[in-house]
Tab-separated table of C-alpha atoms and ligand atoms in Angstrom:
chain	number	residue	atom	x	y	z
A	20	MET	CA	-59.928	2.561	-27.997
A	21	THR	CA	-60.299	-1.200	-28.344
A	22	ALA	CA	-62.544	-2.919	-25.839
A	23	GLN	CA	-60.723	-4.819	-23.098
A	24	PRO	CA	-62.488	-7.631	-21.281
A	25	LEU	CA	-62.732	-7.421	-17.494
A	26	ILE	CA	-65.064	-10.328	-16.722
A	27	GLU	CA	-65.182	-13.450	-18.872
A	28	VAL	CA	-67.734	-16.167	-18.224
A	29	GLN	CA	-67.471	-19.443	-20.138
A	30	ASN	CA	-70.028	-22.236	-20.056
A	31	LEU	CA	-71.198	-21.298	-16.568
A	32	LYS	CA	-73.526	-23.772	-14.878
A	33	VAL	CA	-75.065	-23.437	-11.443
A	34	HIS	CA	-77.241	-26.421	-10.504
A	35	PHE	CA	-78.835	-26.590	-7.048
A	36	PRO	CA	-79.535	-30.089	-5.732
A	37	VAL	CA	-83.163	-30.835	-4.849
A	38	ARG	CA	-83.369	-33.113	-1.836
A	39	GLY	CA	-86.040	-35.692	-1.170
A	40	LYS	CA	-88.202	-35.532	1.928
A	41	GLY	CA	-86.931	-36.433	5.400
A	42	LEU	CA	-83.635	-36.065	7.185
A	43	PHE	CA	-81.775	-38.528	4.977
A	44	GLY	CA	-83.550	-37.703	1.718
A	45	GLY	CA	-81.128	-38.125	-1.186
A	46	VAL	CA	-80.757	-35.783	-4.167
A	47	SER	CA	-83.830	-36.227	-6.332
A	48	GLY	CA	-82.891	-33.772	-9.080
A	49	TYR	CA	-81.322	-30.411	-9.846
A	50	VAL	CA	-82.620	-26.864	-10.276
A	51	ARG	CA	-80.683	-25.776	-13.332
A	52	ALA	CA	-80.703	-22.091	-12.367
A	53	VAL	CA	-77.858	-21.269	-14.801
A	54	ASP	CA	-77.316	-23.780	-17.555
A	55	ASP	CA	-74.385	-23.052	-19.874
A	56	VAL	CA	-74.023	-19.317	-20.189
A	57	SER	CA	-71.024	-17.534	-21.780
A	58	PHE	CA	-70.326	-13.814	-22.071
A	59	VAL	CA	-67.737	-11.071	-21.664
A	60	ILE	CA	-68.104	-7.724	-19.918
A	61	ASN	CA	-65.617	-5.136	-21.129
A	62	ARG	CA	-63.860	-2.683	-18.853
A	63	GLY	CA	-65.968	0.403	-18.142
A	64	GLU	CA	-69.135	-0.909	-19.789
A	65	THR	CA	-72.494	-1.919	-18.358
A	66	LEU	CA	-73.962	-5.258	-19.295
A	67	GLY	CA	-77.688	-5.289	-18.621
A	68	LEU	CA	-79.133	-8.687	-17.687
A	69	VAL	CA	-82.877	-8.975	-18.065
A	70	GLY	CA	-85.509	-11.684	-17.803
A	71	GLU	CA	-88.545	-12.611	-15.739
A	72	SER	CA	-88.193	-13.459	-12.093
A	73	GLY	CA	-86.749	-16.978	-11.779
A	74	SER	CA	-84.743	-16.863	-15.019
A	75	GLY	CA	-81.388	-17.147	-13.207
A	76	LYS	CA	-80.082	-13.552	-13.213
A	77	THR	CA	-79.233	-13.280	-9.507
A	78	THR	CA	-77.515	-16.664	-9.633
A	79	VAL	CA	-75.244	-15.471	-12.488
A	80	GLY	CA	-74.274	-12.388	-10.439
A	81	ARG	CA	-73.678	-14.391	-7.254
A	82	ALA	CA	-71.560	-16.971	-9.090
A	83	ILE	CA	-69.229	-14.263	-10.485
A	84	LEU	CA	-68.976	-12.599	-7.070
A	85	ARG	CA	-68.191	-16.009	-5.571
A	86	ALA	CA	-71.154	-15.665	-3.223
A	87	LEU	CA	-72.002	-19.203	-4.322
A	88	ASP	CA	-70.031	-21.964	-6.001
A	89	ALA	CA	-70.505	-22.608	-9.692
A	90	THR	CA	-71.174	-26.204	-10.721
A	91	ASP	CA	-69.141	-25.948	-13.924
A	92	GLY	CA	-67.540	-23.452	-16.306
A	93	GLN	CA	-64.860	-20.797	-16.114
A	94	LEU	CA	-64.953	-17.378	-14.462
A	95	THR	CA	-62.028	-15.113	-15.334
A	96	PHE	CA	-61.190	-11.660	-13.999
A	97	HIS	CA	-58.753	-9.889	-16.340
A	98	ARG	CA	-56.519	-7.834	-14.072
A	99	ASN	CA	-54.864	-4.695	-15.346
A	100	GLY	CA	-51.249	-5.553	-16.018
A	101	ALA	CA	-51.346	-8.727	-13.908
A	102	GLY	CA	-52.982	-11.139	-16.339
A	103	PRO	CA	-56.119	-13.264	-16.035
A	104	LEU	CA	-57.265	-14.580	-12.663
A	105	ASP	CA	-59.335	-17.760	-12.344
A	106	LEU	CA	-62.043	-16.662	-9.890
A	107	ARG	CA	-63.137	-20.217	-9.129
A	108	MET	CA	-59.653	-21.009	-7.782
A	109	LEU	CA	-59.783	-18.259	-5.130
A	110	LYS	CA	-60.148	-19.618	-1.612
A	111	GLY	CA	-59.859	-18.501	2.016
A	112	ASP	CA	-57.743	-15.440	2.554
A	113	SER	CA	-57.027	-14.777	-1.111
A	114	LEU	CA	-60.779	-14.798	-1.831
A	115	ARG	CA	-61.462	-12.492	1.130
A	116	LYS	CA	-58.813	-10.039	-0.074
A	117	PHE	CA	-59.932	-10.162	-3.684
A	118	ARG	CA	-63.538	-9.345	-2.776
A	119	ARG	CA	-62.696	-5.644	-2.572
A	120	ASN	CA	-62.467	-5.721	-6.383
A	121	MET	CA	-66.003	-7.029	-6.861
A	122	GLN	CA	-68.999	-5.710	-4.969
A	123	LEU	CA	-72.767	-6.019	-4.903
A	124	VAL	CA	-75.347	-3.259	-4.625
A	125	PHE	CA	-78.138	-5.032	-2.818
A	126	GLN	CA	-81.601	-5.619	-4.112
A	127	ASP	CA	-83.677	-4.258	-1.255
A	128	PRO	CA	-82.432	-1.136	0.533
A	129	TYR	CA	-84.987	-1.717	3.310
A	130	ALA	CA	-83.923	-5.244	4.174
A	131	SER	CA	-80.182	-5.001	3.590
A	132	LEU	CA	-79.177	-2.235	6.030
A	133	ASN	CA	-78.615	-3.168	9.649
A	134	PRO	CA	-81.015	-0.921	11.639
A	135	ARG	CA	-78.707	-0.879	14.668
A	136	MET	CA	-75.660	0.489	12.829
A	137	THR	CA	-75.052	4.143	11.985
A	138	VAL	CA	-74.660	5.034	8.326
A	139	ARG	CA	-70.957	5.675	8.975
A	140	ASP	CA	-70.481	2.168	10.350
A	141	ILE	CA	-72.495	0.569	7.544
A	142	ILE	CA	-70.349	2.228	4.890
A	143	ALA	CA	-67.105	1.598	6.826
A	144	GLU	CA	-67.729	-2.095	7.465
A	145	PRO	CA	-66.096	-3.468	4.260
A	146	LEU	CA	-62.948	-1.415	5.002
A	147	GLU	CA	-62.862	-2.612	8.585
A	148	CYS	CA	-63.133	-6.240	7.429
A	149	LEU	CA	-60.143	-5.614	5.160
A	150	LYS	CA	-58.202	-3.887	7.995
A	151	TRP	CA	-57.806	-1.156	5.426
A	152	GLY	CA	-56.397	1.645	7.615
A	153	THR	CA	-56.605	3.613	10.861
A	154	ARG	CA	-59.955	4.859	12.173
A	155	GLN	CA	-59.109	8.336	10.900
A	156	GLU	CA	-58.221	7.039	7.424
A	157	ILE	CA	-61.428	5.037	7.287
A	158	ASP	CA	-63.467	8.055	8.446
A	159	ASP	CA	-61.912	10.184	5.719
A	160	ARG	CA	-62.596	7.544	3.075
A	161	VAL	CA	-66.217	7.108	4.226
A	162	ARG	CA	-66.775	10.867	4.056
A	163	GLU	CA	-65.266	11.061	0.594
A	164	VAL	CA	-67.364	8.200	-0.819
A	165	ALA	CA	-70.553	9.375	0.938
A	166	GLY	CA	-70.042	12.777	-0.683
A	167	LYS	CA	-69.670	11.179	-4.118
A	168	CYS	CA	-72.974	9.396	-3.468
A	169	LYS	CA	-74.569	12.720	-2.491
A	170	LEU	CA	-74.945	11.931	1.215
A	171	ASN	CA	-73.804	14.670	3.577
A	172	VAL	CA	-71.682	14.407	6.712
A	173	GLU	CA	-74.758	14.929	8.925
A	174	HIS	CA	-76.279	11.736	7.529
A	175	LEU	CA	-73.367	9.603	8.706
A	176	ARG	CA	-74.312	9.807	12.390
A	177	ARG	CA	-77.897	8.657	11.825
A	178	PHE	CA	-79.484	5.222	11.604
A	179	PRO	CA	-80.907	3.902	8.324
A	180	HIS	CA	-84.582	4.082	9.394
A	181	ALA	CA	-84.347	7.872	9.194
A	182	PHE	CA	-83.908	7.730	5.415
A	183	SER	CA	-86.106	7.448	2.325
A	184	GLY	CA	-85.760	4.543	-0.130
A	185	GLY	CA	-83.594	6.624	-2.483
A	186	GLN	CA	-81.259	7.735	0.296
A	187	ARG	CA	-80.963	4.174	1.562
A	188	GLN	CA	-79.985	3.070	-1.901
A	189	ARG	CA	-77.254	5.764	-1.892
A	190	ILE	CA	-76.003	4.271	1.377
A	191	CYS	CA	-75.935	0.794	-0.235
A	192	ILE	CA	-74.025	2.198	-3.207
A	193	ALA	CA	-71.516	4.012	-0.968
A	194	ARG	CA	-70.952	0.775	0.971
A	195	ALA	CA	-70.374	-1.154	-2.269
A	196	LEU	CA	-67.943	1.430	-3.640
A	197	VAL	CA	-65.939	2.265	-0.524
A	198	SER	CA	-63.355	-0.483	-1.113
A	199	GLY	CA	-62.657	0.813	-4.632
A	200	PRO	CA	-63.995	-2.141	-6.644
A	201	GLN	CA	-63.500	-2.471	-10.391
A	202	PHE	CA	-66.588	-4.600	-10.943
A	203	VAL	CA	-70.012	-3.940	-9.396
A	204	VAL	CA	-73.144	-6.079	-9.644
A	205	CYS	CA	-76.345	-4.044	-9.264
A	206	ASP	CA	-79.123	-6.572	-8.659
A	207	GLU	CA	-82.598	-5.039	-8.990
A	208	SER	CA	-81.011	-1.996	-7.354
A	209	VAL	CA	-83.769	0.418	-8.351
A	210	SER	CA	-86.729	-1.969	-8.659
A	211	ALA	CA	-88.217	-1.037	-5.265
A	212	LEU	CA	-88.085	2.726	-5.964
A	213	ASP	CA	-90.598	5.086	-7.574
A	214	VAL	CA	-89.835	6.258	-11.115
A	215	SER	CA	-88.291	9.655	-10.280
A	216	THR	CA	-86.082	8.180	-7.538
A	217	GLN	CA	-85.117	5.387	-9.957
A	218	ALA	CA	-83.909	8.022	-12.414
A	219	GLU	CA	-81.826	9.765	-9.714
A	220	ILE	CA	-80.135	6.528	-8.690
A	221	LEU	CA	-79.500	5.470	-12.300
A	222	ASN	CA	-77.916	8.879	-12.971
A	223	LEU	CA	-75.780	8.540	-9.860
A	224	LEU	CA	-74.563	5.086	-10.962
A	225	MET	CA	-73.699	6.438	-14.420
A	226	ASP	CA	-71.914	9.530	-13.019
A	227	LEU	CA	-69.846	7.311	-10.719
A	228	GLN	CA	-69.019	5.062	-13.667
A	229	ASP	CA	-67.822	8.074	-15.702
A	230	GLU	CA	-65.670	9.296	-12.841
A	231	PHE	CA	-64.180	6.000	-11.659
A	232	GLY	CA	-64.469	3.701	-14.681
A	233	PHE	CA	-66.547	1.030	-12.919
A	234	THR	CA	-67.709	-1.993	-14.876
A	235	TYR	CA	-71.295	-2.951	-14.053
A	236	LEU	CA	-73.456	-6.022	-14.377
A	237	PHE	CA	-76.867	-4.402	-14.098
A	238	ILE	CA	-79.614	-6.908	-13.349
A	239	ALA	CA	-83.328	-6.076	-13.577
A	240	HIS	CA	-86.563	-7.710	-14.654
A	241	ASP	CA	-87.635	-4.436	-16.307
A	242	LEU	CA	-86.161	-3.935	-19.787
A	243	SER	CA	-86.898	-0.192	-19.853
A	244	VAL	CA	-84.758	0.319	-16.721
A	245	VAL	CA	-81.954	-1.844	-18.152
A	246	ALA	CA	-82.001	0.068	-21.437
A	247	GLN	CA	-81.346	3.384	-19.702
A	248	VAL	CA	-77.935	2.366	-18.376
A	249	SER	CA	-76.622	-0.532	-20.436
A	250	THR	CA	-74.016	-0.628	-23.176
A	251	ARG	CA	-75.214	-4.100	-24.088
A	252	VAL	CA	-78.091	-6.250	-22.970
A	253	ALA	CA	-78.339	-9.995	-22.368
A	254	VAL	CA	-81.787	-11.576	-22.195
A	255	MET	CA	-82.081	-14.679	-20.015
A	256	TYR	CA	-84.771	-17.360	-19.924
A	257	VAL	CA	-84.844	-20.491	-17.719
A	258	GLY	CA	-81.103	-20.552	-17.108
A	259	ARG	CA	-79.915	-19.715	-20.629
A	260	PHE	CA	-79.187	-16.612	-22.665
A	261	VAL	CA	-81.597	-16.208	-25.575
A	262	GLU	CA	-80.307	-12.899	-26.988
A	263	TRP	CA	-77.317	-10.585	-26.499
A	264	ALA	CA	-76.602	-7.354	-28.394
A	265	PRO	CA	-75.832	-3.656	-28.042
A	266	THR	CA	-78.776	-1.983	-26.298
A	267	ARG	CA	-80.027	-0.196	-29.406
A	268	LYS	CA	-80.307	-3.433	-31.351
A	269	ILE	CA	-82.159	-5.166	-28.519
A	270	PHE	CA	-84.597	-2.290	-28.371
A	271	PHE	CA	-85.165	-1.546	-32.030
A	272	ASN	CA	-84.358	-4.817	-33.742
A	273	PRO	CA	-85.001	-7.632	-31.259
A	274	ARG	CA	-84.722	-11.072	-32.880
A	275	HIS	CA	-85.866	-13.480	-30.192
A	276	PRO	CA	-89.616	-13.869	-29.558
A	277	TYR	CA	-89.009	-13.735	-25.784
A	278	THR	CA	-87.240	-10.366	-26.072
A	279	LYS	CA	-90.153	-9.092	-28.155
A	280	ALA	CA	-92.547	-10.266	-25.471
A	281	LEU	CA	-90.580	-8.428	-22.761
A	282	LEU	CA	-90.640	-5.311	-24.939
A	283	SER	CA	-94.403	-5.442	-25.207
A	284	ALA	CA	-94.488	-4.138	-21.624
A	285	VAL	CA	-92.309	-1.134	-22.521
A	286	PRO	CA	-94.056	2.010	-23.818
A	287	VAL	CA	-93.218	2.737	-27.468
A	288	VAL	CA	-91.323	6.000	-27.795
A	289	ASP	CA	-89.944	5.585	-31.279
A	290	PRO	CA	-92.192	4.746	-34.251
A	291	SER	CA	-89.201	3.296	-36.169
A	292	ARG	CA	-89.408	0.182	-34.030
A	293	GLU	CA	-90.174	-2.476	-36.589
A	294	PHE	CA	-91.594	-5.521	-34.902
A	295	ASN	CA	-94.821	-6.713	-33.444
A	296	PRO	CA	-94.504	-7.306	-29.748
A	297	PHE	CA	-96.853	-9.828	-28.207
A	298	LYS	CA	-98.027	-10.334	-24.665
A	299	LEU	CA	-96.544	-13.198	-22.674
A	300	SER	CA	-98.975	-15.668	-21.252
A	301	GLY	CA	-98.419	-18.484	-18.778
A	302	GLU	CA	-95.683	-18.930	-16.216
A	303	ILE	CA	-91.936	-19.295	-16.570
A	304	PRO	CA	-91.179	-23.064	-16.551
A	305	ASN	CA	-89.565	-24.754	-13.558
A	306	PRO	CA	-85.764	-24.872	-14.079
A	307	ALA	CA	-85.729	-28.252	-12.285
A	308	ASP	CA	-87.668	-29.648	-15.226
A	309	PRO	CA	-87.043	-27.371	-18.220
A	310	PRO	CA	-88.950	-27.884	-21.498
A	311	SER	CA	-87.274	-29.970	-24.216
A	312	GLY	CA	-85.735	-28.316	-27.280
A	313	CYS	CA	-86.105	-24.538	-27.115
A	314	ARG	CA	-87.012	-23.737	-23.512
A	315	PHE	CA	-89.366	-21.021	-24.726
A	316	HIS	CA	-91.433	-23.355	-26.934
A	317	THR	CA	-94.232	-23.748	-24.349
A	318	ARG	CA	-95.017	-20.017	-24.583
A	319	CYS	CA	-93.826	-19.063	-28.074
A	320	PRO	CA	-96.508	-18.360	-30.711
A	321	HIS	CA	-94.087	-19.473	-33.457
A	322	ALA	CA	-93.108	-22.858	-31.980
A	323	ASP	CA	-93.099	-25.879	-34.309
A	324	GLY	CA	-91.945	-29.496	-34.118
A	325	ARG	CA	-88.281	-28.595	-34.497
A	326	CYS	CA	-88.532	-26.110	-31.604
A	327	LYS	CA	-89.908	-28.848	-29.340
A	328	ALA	CA	-87.224	-31.366	-30.295
A	329	GLU	CA	-84.022	-29.414	-30.872
A	330	MET	CA	-82.286	-26.876	-28.671
A	331	PRO	CA	-81.400	-23.846	-30.815
A	332	ASP	CA	-77.705	-22.981	-31.221
A	333	TRP	CA	-76.357	-19.725	-29.835
A	334	ARG	CA	-75.318	-17.916	-33.016
A	335	GLU	CA	-74.325	-14.493	-34.337
A	336	ILE	CA	-77.165	-13.293	-36.521
A	337	ASP	CA	-75.676	-9.898	-37.234
A	338	GLY	CA	-72.516	-8.053	-36.090
A	339	GLU	CA	-72.317	-8.329	-32.269
A	340	HIS	CA	-75.877	-9.637	-32.129
A	341	PHE	CA	-76.365	-13.176	-30.824
A	342	VAL	CA	-79.593	-15.123	-30.612
A	343	ALA	CA	-80.797	-18.644	-29.815
A	344	CYS	CA	-83.868	-19.209	-32.003
A	345	HIS	CA	-84.280	-21.581	-34.975
A	346	HIS	CA	-86.476	-19.139	-36.826
A	347	ALA	CA	-84.952	-15.730	-36.006
A	348	GLU	CA	-84.384	-14.838	-39.702
A	349	ARG	CA	-87.832	-15.863	-40.833
A	350	LEU	CA	-89.544	-14.029	-37.980
A	351	GLY	CA	-87.580	-10.826	-38.735
B	421	ADP	N1	-80.127	-21.653	-3.212
B	421	ADP	C1	-81.023	-22.129	-4.078
B	421	ADP	N2	-81.474	-23.404	-3.997
B	421	ADP	C2	-82.374	-23.901	-4.869
B	421	ADP	N3	-82.897	-23.190	-5.898
B	421	ADP	C3	-82.489	-21.905	-6.027
B	421	ADP	C4	-81.550	-21.314	-5.131
B	421	ADP	N4	-81.342	-20.015	-5.528
B	421	ADP	C5	-82.119	-19.830	-6.613
B	421	ADP	N5	-82.812	-20.959	-6.915
B	421	ADP	C6	-83.738	-21.146	-8.038
B	421	ADP	O1	-83.022	-20.863	-9.217
B	421	ADP	C7	-83.854	-20.220	-10.165
B	421	ADP	C8	-83.214	-18.902	-10.567
B	421	ADP	O2	-83.254	-18.031	-9.460
B	421	ADP	P1	-82.636	-16.547	-9.514
B	421	ADP	O3	-81.230	-16.622	-9.977
B	421	ADP	O4	-82.898	-15.934	-8.191
B	421	ADP	O5	-83.519	-15.862	-10.652
B	421	ADP	P2	-83.823	-14.316	-10.943
B	421	ADP	O6	-82.783	-13.503	-10.231
B	421	ADP	O7	-83.755	-14.195	-12.430
B	421	ADP	O8	-85.202	-14.067	-10.421
B	421	ADP	C9	-85.214	-20.076	-9.496
B	421	ADP	O9	-86.021	-21.144	-9.911
B	421	ADP	C10	-84.887	-20.160	-8.031
B	421	ADP	O10	-86.000	-20.662	-7.306
B	422	SF4	S1	-86.740	-21.635	-31.399
B	422	SF4	FE1	-88.921	-21.858	-31.847
B	422	SF4	S2	-89.937	-21.858	-29.824
B	422	SF4	FE2	-87.853	-21.065	-29.545
B	422	SF4	S3	-88.104	-18.877	-29.686
B	422	SF4	FE3	-87.570	-19.572	-31.738
B	422	SF4	S4	-89.522	-19.911	-32.772
B	422	SF4	FE4	-89.968	-19.759	-30.567
B	423	MG	MG1	-83.059	-11.953	-8.844
């Protein structure tokens, strides 16, 4: 079957204004959180988005979901049978209605659940906002989705504090899925959980994807977590993509020095991995004042004069493998 795009992002920029001090302080600069990023997510696949904290991952997810306004670029949702939809044009009621197609699984299951609502009401809320059906229809739908997320009917009457981190994350997932979305952003959805609970939640997300054909943008700072669920992986650094490839290539044949550095934190399970990872030192640069040329040059052991002066092109180095590094071939 040929791959069909669901989400298409072209030249996306999200710049946050930095204001000067005082009540009437003017704009003194911009945080370039996302600075010209393009990619496609195909129907039914998972794109993993990885990078250190502050690289711009959450901002990419929020821009697609229209939780914030992009500064520039195009965001297209390819509807089945109904043609492409320009997400940035959606406003008011049409945006509110369209939101059922795109949902977010929150980052922190402890902070994101209202402690005064029962689990039933938490999961039902998106349907109630949409005036989706009668109370009975909503109850039936909540029970069905809770069951798919391995919560039982007993759980629905309780309050979220009664649950473990893993169970709370199931509640968050049920709430995200109840409106029947096609596209789901999972933002650090397992980062707060211990390793065995992480594995349970990742398996649940993959089972649900198999059953319902969801398309995921799976965001995490941990490459080993991303690799477990992703069809392809994009690596982000200071607002830009530096590498993008099928997961296996990212893991076994990474071409960007930053990707190699991220991999140095991942335990080696396969001796056929042919590269020398190195440890990252220093801090991620401030996106309000990004380095000249290649944004990674301040931390890259291979940086030379060209890297400092010239921003590397985003280019296909191998089939379906894109990288932004002047010296990717030489470095192997
Ligand atoms: N609303 C905002 N206003 C100003 N700066 C922001 C805002 N949201 C995020 N940023 C900045 O944008 C950069 C990217 O943030 P984010 O997308 O949250 O990164 P990540 O999810 O990769 O950790 C960071 O430097 C962050 O401080
Ligand atoms: S372009 Fe230069 S500084 Fe940037 S990653 Fe490649 S070698 Fe390192
Ligand atoms: Mg984030």
